[in-house]
XYZ file of C-alpha atoms in Angstrom:
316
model
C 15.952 35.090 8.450
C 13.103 36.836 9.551
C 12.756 40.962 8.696
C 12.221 41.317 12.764
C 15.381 39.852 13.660
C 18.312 42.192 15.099
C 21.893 42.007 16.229
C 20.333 41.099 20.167
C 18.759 38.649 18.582
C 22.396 37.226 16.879
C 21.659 37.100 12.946
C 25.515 35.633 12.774
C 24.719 33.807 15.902
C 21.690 31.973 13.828
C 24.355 30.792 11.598
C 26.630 29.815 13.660
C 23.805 28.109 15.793
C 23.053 26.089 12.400
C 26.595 25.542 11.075
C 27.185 23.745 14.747
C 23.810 21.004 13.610
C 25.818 19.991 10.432
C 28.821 17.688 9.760
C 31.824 19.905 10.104
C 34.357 20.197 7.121
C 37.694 19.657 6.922
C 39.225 23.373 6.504
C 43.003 23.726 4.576
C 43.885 26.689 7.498
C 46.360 28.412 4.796
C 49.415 29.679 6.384
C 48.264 30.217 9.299
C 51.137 32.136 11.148
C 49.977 34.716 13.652
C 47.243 34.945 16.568
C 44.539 36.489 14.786
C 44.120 33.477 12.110
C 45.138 30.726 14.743
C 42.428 32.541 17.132
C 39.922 31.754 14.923
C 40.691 28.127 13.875
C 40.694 27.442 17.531
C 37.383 29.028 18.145
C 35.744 26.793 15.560
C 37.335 24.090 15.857
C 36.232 24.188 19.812
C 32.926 24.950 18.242
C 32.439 21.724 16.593
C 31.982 23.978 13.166
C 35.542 22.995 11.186
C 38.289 20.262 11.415
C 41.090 22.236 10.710
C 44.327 21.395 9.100
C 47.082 23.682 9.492
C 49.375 24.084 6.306
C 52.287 26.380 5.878
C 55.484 26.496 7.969
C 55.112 24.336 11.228
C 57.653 25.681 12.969
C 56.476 29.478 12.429
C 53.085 28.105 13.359
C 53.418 26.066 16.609
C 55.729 29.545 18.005
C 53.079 31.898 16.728
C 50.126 29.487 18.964
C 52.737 29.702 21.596
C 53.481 33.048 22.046
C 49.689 33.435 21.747
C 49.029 30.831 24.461
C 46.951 28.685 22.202
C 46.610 24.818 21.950
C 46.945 23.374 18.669
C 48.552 19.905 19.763
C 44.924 18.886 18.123
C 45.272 19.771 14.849
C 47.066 17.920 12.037
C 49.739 20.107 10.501
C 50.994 19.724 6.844
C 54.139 21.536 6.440
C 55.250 24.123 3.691
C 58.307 26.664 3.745
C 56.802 29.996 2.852
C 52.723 31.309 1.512
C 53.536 30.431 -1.877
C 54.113 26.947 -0.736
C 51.407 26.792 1.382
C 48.752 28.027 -0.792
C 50.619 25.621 -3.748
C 50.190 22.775 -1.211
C 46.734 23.515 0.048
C 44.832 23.495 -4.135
C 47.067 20.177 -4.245
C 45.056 18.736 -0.956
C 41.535 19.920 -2.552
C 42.573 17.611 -5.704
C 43.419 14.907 -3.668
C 40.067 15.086 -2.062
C 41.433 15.817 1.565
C 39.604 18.880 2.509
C 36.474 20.503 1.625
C 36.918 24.602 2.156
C 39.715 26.605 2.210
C 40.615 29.279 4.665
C 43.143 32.483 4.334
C 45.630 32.483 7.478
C 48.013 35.574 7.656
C 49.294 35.184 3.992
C 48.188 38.085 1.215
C 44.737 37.217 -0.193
C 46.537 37.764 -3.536
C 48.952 35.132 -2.502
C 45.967 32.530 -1.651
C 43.933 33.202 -5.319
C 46.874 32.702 -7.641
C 47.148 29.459 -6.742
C 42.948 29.211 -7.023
C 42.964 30.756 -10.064
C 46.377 28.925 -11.787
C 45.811 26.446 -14.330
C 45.613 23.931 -12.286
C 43.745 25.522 -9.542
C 40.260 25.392 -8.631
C 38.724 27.245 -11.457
C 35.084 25.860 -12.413
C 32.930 27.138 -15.150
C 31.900 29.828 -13.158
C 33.841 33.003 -12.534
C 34.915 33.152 -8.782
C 33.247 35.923 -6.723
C 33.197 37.299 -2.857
C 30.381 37.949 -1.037
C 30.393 39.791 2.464
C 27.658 39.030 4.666
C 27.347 42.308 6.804
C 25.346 42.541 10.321
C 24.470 46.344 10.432
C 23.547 47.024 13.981
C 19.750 48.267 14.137
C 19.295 47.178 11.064
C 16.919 44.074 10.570
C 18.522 42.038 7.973
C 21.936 40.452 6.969
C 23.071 42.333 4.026
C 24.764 40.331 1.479
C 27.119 42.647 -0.466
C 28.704 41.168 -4.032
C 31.369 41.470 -5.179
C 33.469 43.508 -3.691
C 36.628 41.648 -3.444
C 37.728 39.852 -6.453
C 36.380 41.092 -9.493
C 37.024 44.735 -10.645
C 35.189 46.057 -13.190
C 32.743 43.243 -14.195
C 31.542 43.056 -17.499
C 27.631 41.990 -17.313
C 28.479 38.394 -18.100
C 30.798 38.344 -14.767
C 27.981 39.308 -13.126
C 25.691 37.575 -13.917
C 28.107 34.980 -12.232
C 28.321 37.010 -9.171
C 25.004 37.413 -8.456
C 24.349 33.554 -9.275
C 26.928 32.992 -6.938
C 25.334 34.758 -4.049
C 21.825 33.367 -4.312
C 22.542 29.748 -4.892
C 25.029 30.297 -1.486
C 21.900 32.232 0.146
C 19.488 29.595 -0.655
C 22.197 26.304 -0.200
C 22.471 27.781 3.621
C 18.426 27.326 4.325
C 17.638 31.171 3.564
C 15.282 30.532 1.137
C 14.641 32.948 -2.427
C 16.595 36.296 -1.706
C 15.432 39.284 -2.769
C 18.213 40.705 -5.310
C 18.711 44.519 -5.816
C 21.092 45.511 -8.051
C 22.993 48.914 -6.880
C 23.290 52.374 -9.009
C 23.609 55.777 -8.225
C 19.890 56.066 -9.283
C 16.760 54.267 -10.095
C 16.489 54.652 -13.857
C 17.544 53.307 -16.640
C 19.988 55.673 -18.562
C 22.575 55.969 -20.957
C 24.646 58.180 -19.115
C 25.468 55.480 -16.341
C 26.336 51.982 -17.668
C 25.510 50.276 -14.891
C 21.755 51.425 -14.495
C 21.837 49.522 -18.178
C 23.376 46.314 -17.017
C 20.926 46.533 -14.191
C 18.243 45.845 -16.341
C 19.656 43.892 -18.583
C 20.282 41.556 -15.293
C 16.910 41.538 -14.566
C 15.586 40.164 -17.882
C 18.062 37.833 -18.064
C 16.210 36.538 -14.657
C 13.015 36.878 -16.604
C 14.290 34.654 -19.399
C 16.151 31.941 -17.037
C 19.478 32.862 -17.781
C 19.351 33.296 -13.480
C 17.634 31.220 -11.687
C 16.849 31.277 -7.844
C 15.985 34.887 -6.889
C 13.443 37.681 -7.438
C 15.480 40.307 -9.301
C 15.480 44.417 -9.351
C 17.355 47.354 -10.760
C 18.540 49.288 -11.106
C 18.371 50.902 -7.750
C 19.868 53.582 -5.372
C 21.233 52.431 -2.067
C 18.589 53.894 -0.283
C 15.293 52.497 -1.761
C 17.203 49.468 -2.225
C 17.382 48.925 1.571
C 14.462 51.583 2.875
C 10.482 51.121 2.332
C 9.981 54.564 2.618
C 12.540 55.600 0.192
C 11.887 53.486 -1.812
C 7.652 55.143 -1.061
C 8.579 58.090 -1.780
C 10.350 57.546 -4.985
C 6.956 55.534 -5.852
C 9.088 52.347 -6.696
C 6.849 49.074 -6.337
C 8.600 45.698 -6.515
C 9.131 42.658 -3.873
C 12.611 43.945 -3.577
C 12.564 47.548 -3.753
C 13.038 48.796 0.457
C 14.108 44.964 1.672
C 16.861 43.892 -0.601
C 19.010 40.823 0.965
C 21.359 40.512 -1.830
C 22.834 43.814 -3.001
C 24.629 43.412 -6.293
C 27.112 46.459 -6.707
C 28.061 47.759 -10.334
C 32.250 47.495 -9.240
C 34.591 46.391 -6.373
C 35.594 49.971 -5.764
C 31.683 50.850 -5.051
C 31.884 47.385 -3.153
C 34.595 47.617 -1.031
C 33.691 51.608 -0.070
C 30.094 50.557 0.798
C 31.462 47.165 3.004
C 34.111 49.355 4.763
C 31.349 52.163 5.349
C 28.923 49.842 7.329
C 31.508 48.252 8.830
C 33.524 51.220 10.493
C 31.210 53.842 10.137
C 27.804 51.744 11.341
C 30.040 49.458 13.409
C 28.744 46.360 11.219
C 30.602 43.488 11.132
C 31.395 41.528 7.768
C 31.582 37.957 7.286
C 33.446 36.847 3.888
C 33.398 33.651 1.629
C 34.667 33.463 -1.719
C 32.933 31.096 -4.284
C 32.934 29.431 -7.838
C 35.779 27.421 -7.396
C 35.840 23.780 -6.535
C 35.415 24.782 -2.722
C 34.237 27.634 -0.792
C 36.861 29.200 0.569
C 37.117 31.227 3.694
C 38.746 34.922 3.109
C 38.964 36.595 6.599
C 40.914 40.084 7.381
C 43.359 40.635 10.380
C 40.563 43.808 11.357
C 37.485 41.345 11.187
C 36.132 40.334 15.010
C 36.210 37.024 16.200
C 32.456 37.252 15.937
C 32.426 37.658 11.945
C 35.565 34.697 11.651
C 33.178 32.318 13.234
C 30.371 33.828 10.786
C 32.587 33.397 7.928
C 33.106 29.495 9.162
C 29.853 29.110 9.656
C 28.552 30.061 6.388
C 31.086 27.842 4.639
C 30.128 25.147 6.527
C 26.639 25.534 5.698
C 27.172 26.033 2.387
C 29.880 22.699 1.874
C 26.877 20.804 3.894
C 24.595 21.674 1.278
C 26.927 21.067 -1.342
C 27.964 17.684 -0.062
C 23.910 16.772 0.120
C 23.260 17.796 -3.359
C 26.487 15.410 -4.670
C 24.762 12.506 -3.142
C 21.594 13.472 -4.119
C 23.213 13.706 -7.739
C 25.617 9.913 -7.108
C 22.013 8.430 -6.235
């Protein structure tokens, strides 16, 4: 996306705009059982973005589009008695090849990653992360916060992980090479503050190819991570330093306080997927707008299309 591009200008709309020139996926809707979730489905399905299939308790479901006035006469619906099931029954459809990205309905996002994460789940060699994808009104660029949903106090193996994570997902939905800063509570390397030493330790890792994809930098504060002229004035000169697009936080708790700052403090919205298992998976909250739902579906559209073009590319 271009640095002159604003929320008039739709940065989620882009995406959404793209998402609708690729093959949709089929989505395993997980337990989809209130208006919120079904709200969504519709919206994308009507979209032309996902081909949902509903799984969880069809009775629960068809009253809950109902009472909500919405039609899902469309959709196929694979029954399941409870979450548990549901979630059990939707990693068993991924196996059987029968869906392509996974979406959170109105269970517990605990409830959906046990069965990702069991044994025989949807683990990969790569440690699952979350990345938001956060439209800050007036503010020129997505910002593409990781991870501040899943993993709690990464060691710097994890993240190197997350970060990988987020740029091969930047660059698999057309973005191009982000521009990675990694997030302390300063700008310098110190003992004191663990983080500012992973920080570096990230970034020669990127030197020596251990991550691949991305220009790398940090540590760095918030503010000259995001802001030329903090970052001027604390005389910090990088390609990254003042327009970071990935921001790579040192623990969910710094994560999820900096997400839920922008997002009800600067009225940003926040788009989530959740990757490094065998499919990306959709994780939406009952506060997120209709707007970011359609973001979220969007992006893990975009990102399966790219996936599914690669396998080929690979089978060929």
């Amino acid at each position: 996306m271009d640095s002159g591009e604003s929320r008039t200008q739709g940065k989620y709309e882009r995406l959404i705009a793209a998402a609708k020139q690729v093959p949709s996926a089929v989505t395993l809707v997980v337990h989809p059982c209130d208006e919120s979730s079904l709200k969504g489905v519709c919206e994308a399905a009507s979209a032309g973005i996902i081909k949902p299939v509903l799984v969880g308790p069809a009775g629960k479901i068809k009253t809950a589009a109902a009472q909500s006035n919405l039609d899902i006469s469309r959709f196929e619906i694979v029954d399941a008695p409870h979450s548990e099931a549901a979630a059990a029954k939707a990693v068993e459809l991924i196996h059987e090849a029968k869906g392509e990205l996974l979406m959170k309905g109105s269970l517990h996002t605990d409830e959906l990653m046990r069965s990702v994460t069991a044994k025989t789940g949807l683990r990969t060699d790569r440690r699952i992360s979350h990345v938001f994808a956060i439209d800050v009104p007036n503010y020129a660029q997505t910002l593409w916060i990781t991870d501040a949903a899943i993993n709690i106090f990464p060691d710097l193996d994890t993240k190197r992980d997350i970060v990988q994570n987020a740029i091969d997902l930047y660059a698999g939905i057309g973005l191009g090479e982000p521009r990675v800063g990694i997030l302390s509570a300063v700008e310098t390397v110190t003992a004191k503050i663990p983080s500012t030493i992973e920080a570096a330790a990230l970034c020669k890792m990127a030197d020596r190819g251990q991550i691949t994809g991305a220009v790398l930098d940090g540590p760095l504060a918030f503010d000259n991570a995001v802001d030329p002229e903090a970052a001027r004035i604390k005389g910090i000169k990088s390609p990254v330093a003042g327009q970071a697009q990935i921001l790579l936080v040192p623990d969910l708790e710094a994560g999820n306080m900096l997400a839920k700052n922008l997002t009800f403090m600067a009225k940003a919205d926040s788009a989530g997927i959740v990757l490094g298992a065998r499919v990306p998976i959709i994780l939406t909250s009952r506060a997120d707008s209709l707007r970011a739902r359609l973001a979220s579906c969007a992006i893990s559209v975009l990102y399966a299309d790219s996936r599914r073009r690669k396998a080929t590319v690979a089978a060929a």
